[in-house]
């Protein structure tokens, strides 16, 4: 069964982050430049929130706020669910589905070790299923 550690081994442990006082405009430009859907929000290296494309759409655009004048801390989610490298991909998917989140920061010994998105989890499950199918096909054709 694949784990968070396996996902990070394949996609890397880099993470993109901003500070709470960063403007939403700068954060949105960072999301766009990197082609990612979320940013961790760190203050003095401590995780204090997570801001997603959805936060920008729902809490800024729909609320008619100015992206240049609104800090990330005004729209970020502060109750951030995290996982550890040893948790399974299935556990991550269950957590994301149950709690309706699409990004899980990975914590190891209180330090951020990466981030896993719902797309990363789906990709890992598909790869694992493909491996099993190939094993079965090879067994049948023997
Ligand atoms: N082909 C792939 O390898 C792959 C992997 C993941 C997602 N996707 C696709 O991308 C689309 C959107 O994906 P999503 O909904 O999972 O979310 P997403 O757009 O946020 O994720 C895309 C990638 O960015 C990474 N990412 C997100 N936030 C990050 C951050 N703060 N720091 C560093 N990396 C970060 C994710 O881990 C993921 O690998 C979907 O269509 C999905 O199928 C493809």
XYZ file of C-alpha atoms and ligand atoms in Angstrom:
186
model
C 0.000 0.000 0.000
C 1.475 3.337 -1.073
C 2.241 5.958 1.536
C 2.696 9.721 1.633
C 6.447 9.044 1.668
C 6.117 7.257 -1.722
C 4.257 10.240 -3.201
C 6.921 12.659 -1.964
C 9.669 10.408 -3.326
C 8.081 10.716 -6.757
C 6.988 14.374 -6.787
C 9.513 15.923 -4.411
C 9.216 17.580 -1.029
C 9.308 21.207 -2.166
C 6.464 23.405 -1.004
C 5.395 26.919 -1.930
C 4.510 29.287 0.881
C 3.703 32.890 1.724
C 3.500 34.899 4.940
C 0.117 36.005 6.373
C 0.692 39.650 5.421
C 1.290 38.853 1.729
C -1.398 40.416 -0.464
C -3.854 38.052 -2.129
C -2.746 39.557 -5.462
C 0.864 38.435 -4.891
C -0.319 35.033 -3.650
C -2.577 34.554 -6.701
C 0.321 35.468 -9.002
C 2.426 32.847 -7.227
C -0.303 30.224 -7.692
C -0.473 31.097 -11.383
C 3.315 31.213 -11.928
C 3.791 27.798 -10.311
C 0.609 26.229 -11.698
C -0.478 25.006 -8.270
C -3.738 25.272 -6.346
C -2.580 26.153 -2.849
C 0.035 27.926 -0.778
C 1.081 27.171 2.750
C 0.988 30.211 5.025
C 4.001 30.354 7.321
C 4.953 32.732 10.088
C 8.461 32.274 11.480
C 8.557 28.844 9.823
C 5.383 27.808 11.658
C 2.340 26.676 9.654
C -0.483 29.112 10.451
C -2.771 28.506 7.480
C -3.348 27.373 3.918
C -4.764 29.467 1.091
C -6.293 27.857 -1.992
C -7.723 28.936 -5.330
C -11.120 28.272 -3.779
C -10.421 30.670 -0.900
C -9.522 33.346 -3.463
C -12.696 32.721 -5.474
C -15.128 32.384 -2.557
C -13.757 34.731 0.103
C -12.230 37.461 -2.059
C -13.833 37.581 -5.518
C -17.364 36.756 -4.344
C -17.014 39.135 -1.393
C -15.962 41.954 -3.730
C -12.670 42.557 -1.903
C -9.550 44.059 -3.431
C -6.798 41.499 -4.122
C -4.093 44.142 -3.773
C -5.385 45.423 -0.437
C -6.434 42.174 1.230
C -3.800 40.149 3.109
C -3.753 36.384 2.774
C -4.572 35.995 6.471
C -8.033 37.459 5.810
C -9.020 34.576 3.526
C -6.797 31.629 4.505
C -8.057 28.485 6.199
C -6.560 28.338 9.671
C -7.648 24.838 10.671
C -5.162 22.954 8.495
C -5.323 19.154 8.415
C -1.882 17.568 8.087
C -0.547 14.065 7.497
C 2.711 12.259 8.262
C 4.974 10.498 5.724
C 3.893 7.081 7.012
C 0.162 7.545 6.425
C -1.284 5.633 3.482
C -2.644 7.191 0.302
C -6.028 5.651 1.146
C -6.012 7.458 4.504
C -5.243 10.735 2.718
C -8.088 10.218 0.240
C -10.522 9.365 3.039
C -9.451 12.500 4.954
C -9.748 14.737 1.885
C -13.157 13.352 0.970
C -14.507 13.413 4.509
C -13.239 16.892 5.390
C -13.603 18.296 1.859
C -10.039 19.528 1.516
C -7.797 19.091 -1.498
C -4.363 19.695 0.024
C -2.642 18.090 2.992
C 0.673 19.485 4.243
C 3.031 16.733 5.389
C 4.547 17.112 8.848
C 7.533 15.174 10.104
C 8.897 15.943 13.568
C 6.956 19.232 13.555
C 8.644 20.314 10.324
C 6.976 20.609 6.920
C 8.163 17.755 4.721
C 6.033 18.523 1.642
C 2.434 18.694 0.482
C 0.034 16.161 -1.041
C -2.903 17.172 -3.237
C -5.956 15.184 -4.242
C -4.453 14.842 -7.739
C -1.258 13.370 -6.257
C -3.326 10.807 -4.343
C -5.411 9.838 -7.388
C -2.273 9.509 -9.504
C -0.695 7.202 -6.892
C -3.802 5.001 -6.734
C -4.002 4.728 -10.548
C -0.292 3.793 -10.732
C -0.769 1.121 -8.085
C -3.829 -0.311 -9.839
C -1.983 -0.317 -13.171
C 0.863 -2.254 -11.560
C -1.569 -4.863 -10.200
C -3.293 -5.188 -13.608
C 0.057 -5.737 -15.334
C 1.043 -8.368 -12.757
C -2.254 -10.211 -13.251
C -1.999 -10.027 -17.061
C 1.505 -11.432 -16.932
C 0.331 -14.216 -14.575
C -2.611 -15.098 -16.867
C -0.491 -15.152 -20.016
C 2.107 -17.517 -18.522
N 0.007 14.299 -13.723
C 0.388 14.581 -12.496
O 1.476 14.259 -12.061
C -0.565 15.314 -11.608
C -0.320 15.371 -10.231
C -1.210 16.129 -9.455
C -2.275 16.781 -10.047
N -2.483 16.670 -11.392
C -3.628 17.333 -12.031
O -3.600 18.712 -11.746
C -4.952 19.189 -11.565
C -5.153 19.856 -10.234
O -4.564 19.057 -9.237
P -5.019 19.073 -7.755
O -6.475 19.300 -7.655
O -4.467 17.861 -7.139
O -4.339 20.335 -7.095
P -3.127 21.279 -7.464
O -3.352 21.988 -8.756
O -2.917 22.144 -6.287
O -1.914 20.270 -7.588
C -1.049 20.183 -8.676
C 0.346 19.827 -8.140
O 0.837 20.978 -7.383
C 1.279 20.538 -6.114
N 1.074 21.595 -5.115
C -0.095 22.122 -4.694
N 0.119 23.065 -3.762
C 1.463 23.127 -3.583
C 2.319 23.908 -2.743
N 1.843 24.816 -1.883
N 3.652 23.687 -2.819
C 4.163 22.781 -3.688
N 3.409 22.011 -4.496
C 2.069 22.193 -4.447
C 0.448 19.306 -5.792
O 1.082 18.514 -4.817
C 0.350 18.659 -7.169
O 1.466 17.849 -7.406
C -5.832 17.981 -11.718
O -6.345 17.988 -13.012
C -4.917 16.815 -11.484
O -5.360 15.646 -12.154
C -1.643 15.957 -12.164
